[in-house]
mmCIF file of C-alpha atoms in Angstrom:
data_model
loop_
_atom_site.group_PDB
_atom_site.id
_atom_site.type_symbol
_atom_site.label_atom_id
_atom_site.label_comp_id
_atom_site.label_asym_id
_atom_site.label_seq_id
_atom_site.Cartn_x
_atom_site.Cartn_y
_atom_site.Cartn_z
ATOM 1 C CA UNK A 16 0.000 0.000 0.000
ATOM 2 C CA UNK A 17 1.354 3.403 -0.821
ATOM 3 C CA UNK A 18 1.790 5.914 1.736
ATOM 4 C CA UNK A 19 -0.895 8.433 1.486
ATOM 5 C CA UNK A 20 1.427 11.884 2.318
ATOM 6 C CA UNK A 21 2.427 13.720 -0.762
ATOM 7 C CA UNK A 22 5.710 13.160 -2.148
ATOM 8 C CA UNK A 23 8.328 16.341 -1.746
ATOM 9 C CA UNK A 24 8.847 18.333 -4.868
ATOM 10 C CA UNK A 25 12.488 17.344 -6.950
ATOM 11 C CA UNK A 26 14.730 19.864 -8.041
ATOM 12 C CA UNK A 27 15.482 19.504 -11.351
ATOM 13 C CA UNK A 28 17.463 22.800 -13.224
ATOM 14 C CA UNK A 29 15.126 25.822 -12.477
ATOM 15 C CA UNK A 30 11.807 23.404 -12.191
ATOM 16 C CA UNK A 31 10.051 21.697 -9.174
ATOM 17 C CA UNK A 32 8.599 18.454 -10.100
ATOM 18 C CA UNK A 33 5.914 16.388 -7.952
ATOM 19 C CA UNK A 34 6.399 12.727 -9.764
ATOM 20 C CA UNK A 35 2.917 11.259 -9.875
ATOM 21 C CA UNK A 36 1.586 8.568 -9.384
ATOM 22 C CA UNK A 37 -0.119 8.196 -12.878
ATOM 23 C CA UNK A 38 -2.005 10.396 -15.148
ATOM 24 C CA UNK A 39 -1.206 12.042 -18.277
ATOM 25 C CA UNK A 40 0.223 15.203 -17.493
ATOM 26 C CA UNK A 41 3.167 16.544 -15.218
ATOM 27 C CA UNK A 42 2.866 19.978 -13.653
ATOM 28 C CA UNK A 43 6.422 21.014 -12.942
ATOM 29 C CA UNK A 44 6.751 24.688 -11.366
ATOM 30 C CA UNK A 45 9.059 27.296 -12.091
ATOM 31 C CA UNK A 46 11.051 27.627 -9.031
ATOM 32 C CA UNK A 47 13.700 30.033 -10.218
ATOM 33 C CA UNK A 48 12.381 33.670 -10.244
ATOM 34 C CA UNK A 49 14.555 35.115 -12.740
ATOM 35 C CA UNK A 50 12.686 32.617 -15.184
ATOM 36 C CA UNK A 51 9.829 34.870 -16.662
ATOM 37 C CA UNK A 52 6.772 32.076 -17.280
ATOM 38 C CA UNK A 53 5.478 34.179 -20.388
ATOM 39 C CA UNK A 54 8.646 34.422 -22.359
ATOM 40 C CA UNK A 55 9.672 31.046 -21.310
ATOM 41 C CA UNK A 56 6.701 29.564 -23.269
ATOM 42 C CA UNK A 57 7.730 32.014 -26.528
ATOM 43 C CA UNK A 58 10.712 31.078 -26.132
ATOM 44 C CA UNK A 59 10.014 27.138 -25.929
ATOM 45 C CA UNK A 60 7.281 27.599 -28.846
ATOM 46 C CA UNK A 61 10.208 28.767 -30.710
ATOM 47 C CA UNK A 62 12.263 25.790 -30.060
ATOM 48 C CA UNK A 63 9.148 23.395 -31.803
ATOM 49 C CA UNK A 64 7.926 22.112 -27.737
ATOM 50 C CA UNK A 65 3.910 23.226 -27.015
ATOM 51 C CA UNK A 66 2.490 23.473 -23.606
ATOM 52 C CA UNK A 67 -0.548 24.745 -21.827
ATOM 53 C CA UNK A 68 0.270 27.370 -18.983
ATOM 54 C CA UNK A 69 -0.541 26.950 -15.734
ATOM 55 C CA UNK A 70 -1.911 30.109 -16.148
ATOM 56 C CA UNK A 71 -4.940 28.244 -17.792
ATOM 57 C CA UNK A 72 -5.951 26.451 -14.635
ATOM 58 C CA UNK A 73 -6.072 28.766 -11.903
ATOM 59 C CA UNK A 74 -7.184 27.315 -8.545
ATOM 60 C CA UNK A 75 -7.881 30.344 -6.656
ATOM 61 C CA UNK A 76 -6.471 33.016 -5.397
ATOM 62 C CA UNK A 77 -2.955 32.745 -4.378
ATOM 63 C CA UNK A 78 -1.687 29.882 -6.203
ATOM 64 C CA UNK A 79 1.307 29.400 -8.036
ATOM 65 C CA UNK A 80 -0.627 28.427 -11.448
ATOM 66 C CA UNK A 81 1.514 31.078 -13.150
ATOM 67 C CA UNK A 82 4.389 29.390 -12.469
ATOM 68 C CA UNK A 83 3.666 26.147 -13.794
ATOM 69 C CA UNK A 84 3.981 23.756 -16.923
ATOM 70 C CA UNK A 85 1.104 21.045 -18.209
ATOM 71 C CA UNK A 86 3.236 18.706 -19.957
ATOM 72 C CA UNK A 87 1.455 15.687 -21.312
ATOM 73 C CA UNK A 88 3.525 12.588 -20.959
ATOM 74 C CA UNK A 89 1.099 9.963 -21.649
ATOM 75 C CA UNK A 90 1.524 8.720 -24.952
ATOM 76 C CA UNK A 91 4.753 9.695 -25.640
ATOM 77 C CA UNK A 92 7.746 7.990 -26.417
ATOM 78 C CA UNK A 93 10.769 7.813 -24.199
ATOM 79 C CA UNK A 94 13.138 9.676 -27.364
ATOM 80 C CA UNK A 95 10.564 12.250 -27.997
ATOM 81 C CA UNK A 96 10.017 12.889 -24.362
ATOM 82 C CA UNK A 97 14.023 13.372 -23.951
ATOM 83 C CA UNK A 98 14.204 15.227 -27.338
ATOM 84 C CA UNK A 99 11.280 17.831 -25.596
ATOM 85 C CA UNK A 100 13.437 17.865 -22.827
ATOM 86 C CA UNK A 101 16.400 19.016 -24.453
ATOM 87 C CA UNK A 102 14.331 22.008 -26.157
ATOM 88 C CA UNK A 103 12.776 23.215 -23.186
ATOM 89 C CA UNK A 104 16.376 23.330 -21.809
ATOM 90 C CA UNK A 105 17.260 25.425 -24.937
ATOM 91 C CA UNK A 106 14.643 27.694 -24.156
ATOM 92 C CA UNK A 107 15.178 28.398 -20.326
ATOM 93 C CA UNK A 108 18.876 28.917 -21.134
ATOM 94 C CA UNK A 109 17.699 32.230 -23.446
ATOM 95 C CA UNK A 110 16.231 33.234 -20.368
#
């Protein structure tokens, strides 16, 4: 049986990443402030990778839905996944 507390966020580069449990979509945050969400998704556009913005899905007041990613995962290959990867790296670097 799997414990029922959340897991603690990994760092990974400028992101925060819960690892779920299943689904189809990861919601990393942007943890680094100097990252500007906006121009980060130009920016990764530009580099051929498409996400929805956080921004999208607002929870209510005070969240951090600004600051985070929908990536969908859950069909993907394993080399297409690491090729998005390396994009999305190209396109925080410009930042």
């Amino acid at each position: 049986m799997r414990s029922q507390r959340p897991s603690r966020p990994r760092r990974l580069g400028v992101f925060e990443i819960d690892a779920p449990d299943g689904g189809l979509f990861l919601w990393p945050r942007i943890a680094d402030d100097s990252i500007d969400a906006d121009k980060l998704a130009d920016e990764a556009t530009a580099e051929g990778v498409s996400y929805q913005r956080g921004s999208f899905f607002p929870s209510g007041p005070g969240t951090d839905s600004a600051r985070r990613l929908r990536l969908a995962y859950g069909d993907t290959s394993i080399e297409r996944l690491s090729e998005g990867a390396a994009r999305l790296g190209r396109a925080v670097a410009k930042q």
